[in-house]
Every structure is written in C-alpha cells, then in structure tokens.
C-alpha cells in the first residue's frame, strides 16, 4: 500500500500559519478518505481532519475554522493549511488513510513537528 511522507512543519508563533504537505508514494485517487492526525507529547494520537474523494472534509472541533485540509489526486498529495495556530496545536502531525487506521493495518511515517510558541 502507499506510504506517506509529511513535511512543512516548523516553529511558529501563536497566531501564525503553517502549511503541511503529505506526499504519497503512489496514487491516492482510489483512496476514499485520508486524514491528518497529530500526537502531542504525553497525549494520545488524535484525528485532526479528514478529506474524502469528493473533497468534503471533517475537522476536529479544536481546529474547526482554523485548519483546512485539501487533496490533489493528480499530484498524490494531501495538504493541511493551519491558520491562527495556538500552543495547544503543538504536536507531531501525520497523514494516513482512514481505513488503514480504523483497521489497525496502517503504518505511520515520521510525521512533521509543529511547534507553536512565543
């Protein structure tokens, strides 16, 4: 199955923005739902946003209105635009197929670190 490589993280001040990218090793055209997940130190991994083939998206309440997930099937990429960042957004961000995560069969990449701090 396809693997994902996350990039775009970094250090940003509260209120700032970052755009994360998830590059797939193969076609994502037939993958129905892809999500961005994050895990903060000492916390459980949580689902941040999900996007389906038709480009409809769902967001965690904590990021709704601030984050936007998008996918480009032609480029095999999934992006996460993060605006109005808060310190509580600090985490390692990962992307993965929702089905794989639900089945417990997915593998996780290295993720990309997002640090929101003054």
JSON list of C-alpha atoms in Angstrom, two decimals:
[
{"chain": "A", "resi": 1, "resn": "UNK", "atom": "CA", "xyz": [0.00, 0.00, 0.00]},
{"chain": "A", "resi": 2, "resn": "UNK", "atom": "CA", "xyz": [1.05, 3.61, -0.37]},
{"chain": "A", "resi": 3, "resn": "UNK", "atom": "CA", "xyz": [3.30, 5.25, 2.15]},
{"chain": "A", "resi": 4, "resn": "UNK", "atom": "CA", "xyz": [3.13, 8.87, 3.22]},
{"chain": "A", "resi": 5, "resn": "UNK", "atom": "CA", "xyz": [5.83, 11.42, 3.89]},
{"chain": "A", "resi": 6, "resn": "UNK", "atom": "CA", "xyz": [4.90, 14.52, 5.84]},
{"chain": "A", "resi": 7, "resn": "UNK", "atom": "CA", "xyz": [6.64, 17.87, 5.56]},
{"chain": "A", "resi": 8, "resn": "UNK", "atom": "CA", "xyz": [6.15, 21.55, 6.23]},
{"chain": "A", "resi": 9, "resn": "UNK", "atom": "CA", "xyz": [6.31, 21.65, 9.99]},
{"chain": "A", "resi": 10, "resn": "UNK", "atom": "CA", "xyz": [8.33, 24.10, 11.98]},
{"chain": "A", "resi": 11, "resn": "UNK", "atom": "CA", "xyz": [8.37, 26.66, 14.75]},
{"chain": "A", "resi": 12, "resn": "UNK", "atom": "CA", "xyz": [5.74, 29.37, 14.57]},
{"chain": "A", "resi": 13, "resn": "UNK", "atom": "CA", "xyz": [4.41, 32.00, 16.95]},
{"chain": "A", "resi": 14, "resn": "UNK", "atom": "CA", "xyz": [0.85, 31.86, 18.24]},
{"chain": "A", "resi": 15, "resn": "UNK", "atom": "CA", "xyz": [-1.47, 33.25, 15.61]},
{"chain": "A", "resi": 16, "resn": "UNK", "atom": "CA", "xyz": [0.84, 32.23, 12.83]},
{"chain": "A", "resi": 17, "resn": "UNK", "atom": "CA", "xyz": [0.31, 29.84, 9.96]},
{"chain": "A", "resi": 18, "resn": "UNK", "atom": "CA", "xyz": [1.88, 26.73, 8.51]},
{"chain": "A", "resi": 19, "resn": "UNK", "atom": "CA", "xyz": [1.07, 24.57, 5.53]},
{"chain": "A", "resi": 20, "resn": "UNK", "atom": "CA", "xyz": [1.75, 20.89, 5.88]},
{"chain": "A", "resi": 21, "resn": "UNK", "atom": "CA", "xyz": [2.10, 18.56, 2.94]},
{"chain": "A", "resi": 22, "resn": "UNK", "atom": "CA", "xyz": [1.68, 14.82, 2.73]},
{"chain": "A", "resi": 23, "resn": "UNK", "atom": "CA", "xyz": [3.27, 13.13, -0.24]},
{"chain": "A", "resi": 24, "resn": "UNK", "atom": "CA", "xyz": [2.06, 9.66, -1.11]},
{"chain": "A", "resi": 25, "resn": "UNK", "atom": "CA", "xyz": [4.31, 7.05, -2.65]},
{"chain": "A", "resi": 26, "resn": "UNK", "atom": "CA", "xyz": [1.60, 6.10, -5.11]},
{"chain": "A", "resi": 27, "resn": "UNK", "atom": "CA", "xyz": [-1.77, 7.08, -6.41]},
{"chain": "A", "resi": 28, "resn": "UNK", "atom": "CA", "xyz": [-4.33, 8.31, -3.91]},
{"chain": "A", "resi": 29, "resn": "UNK", "atom": "CA", "xyz": [-7.08, 8.52, -6.49]},
{"chain": "A", "resi": 30, "resn": "UNK", "atom": "CA", "xyz": [-8.80, 5.38, -5.22]},
{"chain": "A", "resi": 31, "resn": "UNK", "atom": "CA", "xyz": [-8.30, 6.12, -1.54]},
{"chain": "A", "resi": 32, "resn": "UNK", "atom": "CA", "xyz": [-11.63, 7.30, -0.23]},
{"chain": "A", "resi": 33, "resn": "UNK", "atom": "CA", "xyz": [-10.62, 9.04, 2.97]},
{"chain": "A", "resi": 34, "resn": "UNK", "atom": "CA", "xyz": [-7.29, 10.42, 4.08]},
{"chain": "A", "resi": 35, "resn": "UNK", "atom": "CA", "xyz": [-6.73, 12.13, 7.35]},
{"chain": "A", "resi": 36, "resn": "UNK", "atom": "CA", "xyz": [-4.27, 14.28, 9.20]},
{"chain": "A", "resi": 37, "resn": "UNK", "atom": "CA", "xyz": [-3.52, 13.15, 12.73]},
{"chain": "A", "resi": 38, "resn": "UNK", "atom": "CA", "xyz": [-1.42, 14.63, 15.48]},
{"chain": "A", "resi": 39, "resn": "UNK", "atom": "CA", "xyz": [0.18, 13.50, 18.66]},
{"chain": "A", "resi": 40, "resn": "UNK", "atom": "CA", "xyz": [1.41, 15.84, 21.35]},
{"chain": "A", "resi": 41, "resn": "UNK", "atom": "CA", "xyz": [3.93, 14.76, 23.99]},
{"chain": "A", "resi": 42, "resn": "UNK", "atom": "CA", "xyz": [2.25, 12.56, 26.57]},
{"chain": "A", "resi": 43, "resn": "UNK", "atom": "CA", "xyz": [-1.00, 12.59, 24.64]},
{"chain": "A", "resi": 44, "resn": "UNK", "atom": "CA", "xyz": [-2.90, 10.12, 22.51]},
{"chain": "A", "resi": 45, "resn": "UNK", "atom": "CA", "xyz": [-2.84, 10.49, 18.77]},
{"chain": "A", "resi": 46, "resn": "UNK", "atom": "CA", "xyz": [-5.94, 12.30, 17.58]},
{"chain": "A", "resi": 47, "resn": "UNK", "atom": "CA", "xyz": [-7.65, 12.83, 14.27]},
{"chain": "A", "resi": 48, "resn": "UNK", "atom": "CA", "xyz": [-7.40, 16.43, 13.15]},
{"chain": "A", "resi": 49, "resn": "UNK", "atom": "CA", "xyz": [-9.09, 16.43, 9.77]},
{"chain": "A", "resi": 50, "resn": "UNK", "atom": "CA", "xyz": [-10.36, 14.02, 7.14]},
{"chain": "A", "resi": 51, "resn": "UNK", "atom": "CA", "xyz": [-10.97, 14.52, 3.46]},
{"chain": "A", "resi": 52, "resn": "UNK", "atom": "CA", "xyz": [-12.75, 12.18, 1.09]},
{"chain": "A", "resi": 53, "resn": "UNK", "atom": "CA", "xyz": [-12.51, 11.77, -2.66]},
{"chain": "A", "resi": 54, "resn": "UNK", "atom": "CA", "xyz": [-15.28, 14.28, -3.30]},
{"chain": "A", "resi": 55, "resn": "UNK", "atom": "CA", "xyz": [-13.28, 16.81, -1.27]},
{"chain": "A", "resi": 56, "resn": "UNK", "atom": "CA", "xyz": [-15.75, 17.02, 1.57]},
{"chain": "A", "resi": 57, "resn": "UNK", "atom": "CA", "xyz": [-13.94, 17.41, 4.85]},
{"chain": "A", "resi": 58, "resn": "UNK", "atom": "CA", "xyz": [-14.47, 16.99, 8.56]},
{"chain": "A", "resi": 59, "resn": "UNK", "atom": "CA", "xyz": [-12.50, 18.62, 11.33]},
{"chain": "A", "resi": 60, "resn": "UNK", "atom": "CA", "xyz": [-11.93, 18.18, 14.99]},
{"chain": "A", "resi": 61, "resn": "UNK", "atom": "CA", "xyz": [-13.75, 20.83, 16.96]},
{"chain": "A", "resi": 62, "resn": "UNK", "atom": "CA", "xyz": [-10.47, 22.14, 18.27]},
{"chain": "A", "resi": 63, "resn": "UNK", "atom": "CA", "xyz": [-9.28, 23.12, 14.79]},
{"chain": "A", "resi": 64, "resn": "UNK", "atom": "CA", "xyz": [-12.53, 23.88, 13.01]},
{"chain": "A", "resi": 65, "resn": "UNK", "atom": "CA", "xyz": [-12.43, 27.25, 11.32]},
{"chain": "A", "resi": 66, "resn": "UNK", "atom": "CA", "xyz": [-8.66, 27.42, 11.56]},
{"chain": "A", "resi": 67, "resn": "UNK", "atom": "CA", "xyz": [-7.42, 24.43, 9.57]},
{"chain": "A", "resi": 68, "resn": "UNK", "atom": "CA", "xyz": [-8.23, 23.45, 6.01]},
{"chain": "A", "resi": 69, "resn": "UNK", "atom": "CA", "xyz": [-7.49, 20.04, 4.55]},
{"chain": "A", "resi": 70, "resn": "UNK", "atom": "CA", "xyz": [-7.21, 19.53, 0.81]},
{"chain": "A", "resi": 71, "resn": "UNK", "atom": "CA", "xyz": [-6.12, 16.83, -1.58]},
{"chain": "A", "resi": 72, "resn": "UNK", "atom": "CA", "xyz": [-4.71, 16.80, -5.07]},
{"chain": "A", "resi": 73, "resn": "UNK", "atom": "CA", "xyz": [-5.24, 13.37, -6.55]},
{"chain": "A", "resi": 74, "resn": "UNK", "atom": "CA", "xyz": [-3.22, 14.23, -9.65]},
{"chain": "A", "resi": 75, "resn": "UNK", "atom": "CA", "xyz": [-0.20, 15.12, -7.54]},
{"chain": "A", "resi": 76, "resn": "UNK", "atom": "CA", "xyz": [-0.83, 12.44, -4.91]},
{"chain": "A", "resi": 77, "resn": "UNK", "atom": "CA", "xyz": [-0.65, 14.94, -2.11]},
{"chain": "A", "resi": 78, "resn": "UNK", "atom": "CA", "xyz": [-2.77, 15.93, 0.85]},
{"chain": "A", "resi": 79, "resn": "UNK", "atom": "CA", "xyz": [-2.29, 19.29, 2.48]},
{"chain": "A", "resi": 80, "resn": "UNK", "atom": "CA", "xyz": [-3.22, 20.90, 5.75]},
{"chain": "A", "resi": 81, "resn": "UNK", "atom": "CA", "xyz": [-3.34, 24.66, 5.91]},
{"chain": "A", "resi": 82, "resn": "UNK", "atom": "CA", "xyz": [-3.12, 25.74, 9.53]},
{"chain": "A", "resi": 83, "resn": "UNK", "atom": "CA", "xyz": [-4.00, 29.28, 10.49]},
{"chain": "A", "resi": 84, "resn": "UNK", "atom": "CA", "xyz": [-4.38, 31.06, 13.81]},
{"chain": "A", "resi": 85, "resn": "UNK", "atom": "CA", "xyz": [-2.13, 28.50, 15.43]},
{"chain": "A", "resi": 86, "resn": "UNK", "atom": "CA", "xyz": [-2.28, 28.01, 19.17]},
{"chain": "A", "resi": 87, "resn": "UNK", "atom": "CA", "xyz": [0.24, 26.49, 21.58]},
{"chain": "A", "resi": 88, "resn": "UNK", "atom": "CA", "xyz": [-2.07, 23.52, 22.01]},
{"chain": "A", "resi": 89, "resn": "UNK", "atom": "CA", "xyz": [-1.58, 22.74, 18.32]},
{"chain": "A", "resi": 90, "resn": "UNK", "atom": "CA", "xyz": [1.98, 21.74, 19.12]},
{"chain": "A", "resi": 91, "resn": "UNK", "atom": "CA", "xyz": [2.38, 18.12, 18.08]},
{"chain": "A", "resi": 92, "resn": "UNK", "atom": "CA", "xyz": [3.84, 15.78, 15.53]},
{"chain": "A", "resi": 93, "resn": "UNK", "atom": "CA", "xyz": [1.50, 15.68, 12.57]},
{"chain": "A", "resi": 94, "resn": "UNK", "atom": "CA", "xyz": [0.92, 12.59, 10.47]},
{"chain": "A", "resi": 95, "resn": "UNK", "atom": "CA", "xyz": [-1.21, 11.68, 7.49]},
{"chain": "A", "resi": 96, "resn": "UNK", "atom": "CA", "xyz": [-2.70, 8.30, 6.79]},
{"chain": "A", "resi": 97, "resn": "UNK", "atom": "CA", "xyz": [-5.64, 6.51, 5.24]},
{"chain": "A", "resi": 98, "resn": "UNK", "atom": "CA", "xyz": [-8.66, 6.48, 7.49]},
{"chain": "A", "resi": 99, "resn": "UNK", "atom": "CA", "xyz": [-9.44, 2.89, 6.58]},
{"chain": "A", "resi": 100, "resn": "UNK", "atom": "CA", "xyz": [-5.97, 1.71, 7.46]},
{"chain": "A", "resi": 101, "resn": "UNK", "atom": "CA", "xyz": [-6.08, 3.46, 10.81]},
{"chain": "A", "resi": 102, "resn": "UNK", "atom": "CA", "xyz": [-9.52, 2.05, 11.58]},
{"chain": "A", "resi": 103, "resn": "UNK", "atom": "CA", "xyz": [-8.39, -1.46, 10.71]},
{"chain": "A", "resi": 104, "resn": "UNK", "atom": "CA", "xyz": [-5.14, -1.09, 12.57]},
{"chain": "A", "resi": 105, "resn": "UNK", "atom": "CA", "xyz": [-3.23, -2.07, 9.46]},
{"chain": "A", "resi": 106, "resn": "UNK", "atom": "CA", "xyz": [-1.69, 1.27, 8.63]},
{"chain": "A", "resi": 107, "resn": "UNK", "atom": "CA", "xyz": [1.91, 2.22, 9.12]},
{"chain": "A", "resi": 108, "resn": "UNK", "atom": "CA", "xyz": [2.94, 5.62, 10.35]},
{"chain": "A", "resi": 109, "resn": "UNK", "atom": "CA", "xyz": [5.60, 7.80, 8.83]},
{"chain": "A", "resi": 110, "resn": "UNK", "atom": "CA", "xyz": [7.97, 10.04, 10.73]},
{"chain": "A", "resi": 111, "resn": "UNK", "atom": "CA", "xyz": [5.49, 12.88, 10.79]},
{"chain": "A", "resi": 112, "resn": "UNK", "atom": "CA", "xyz": [6.39, 16.54, 10.86]},
{"chain": "A", "resi": 113, "resn": "UNK", "atom": "CA", "xyz": [6.88, 18.55, 14.02]},
{"chain": "A", "resi": 114, "resn": "UNK", "atom": "CA", "xyz": [4.76, 21.63, 14.58]},
{"chain": "A", "resi": 115, "resn": "UNK", "atom": "CA", "xyz": [5.73, 23.84, 17.49]},
{"chain": "A", "resi": 116, "resn": "UNK", "atom": "CA", "xyz": [3.66, 26.88, 18.37]},
{"chain": "A", "resi": 117, "resn": "UNK", "atom": "CA", "xyz": [5.44, 29.03, 20.90]},
{"chain": "A", "resi": 118, "resn": "UNK", "atom": "CA", "xyz": [6.45, 32.58, 21.64]}
]
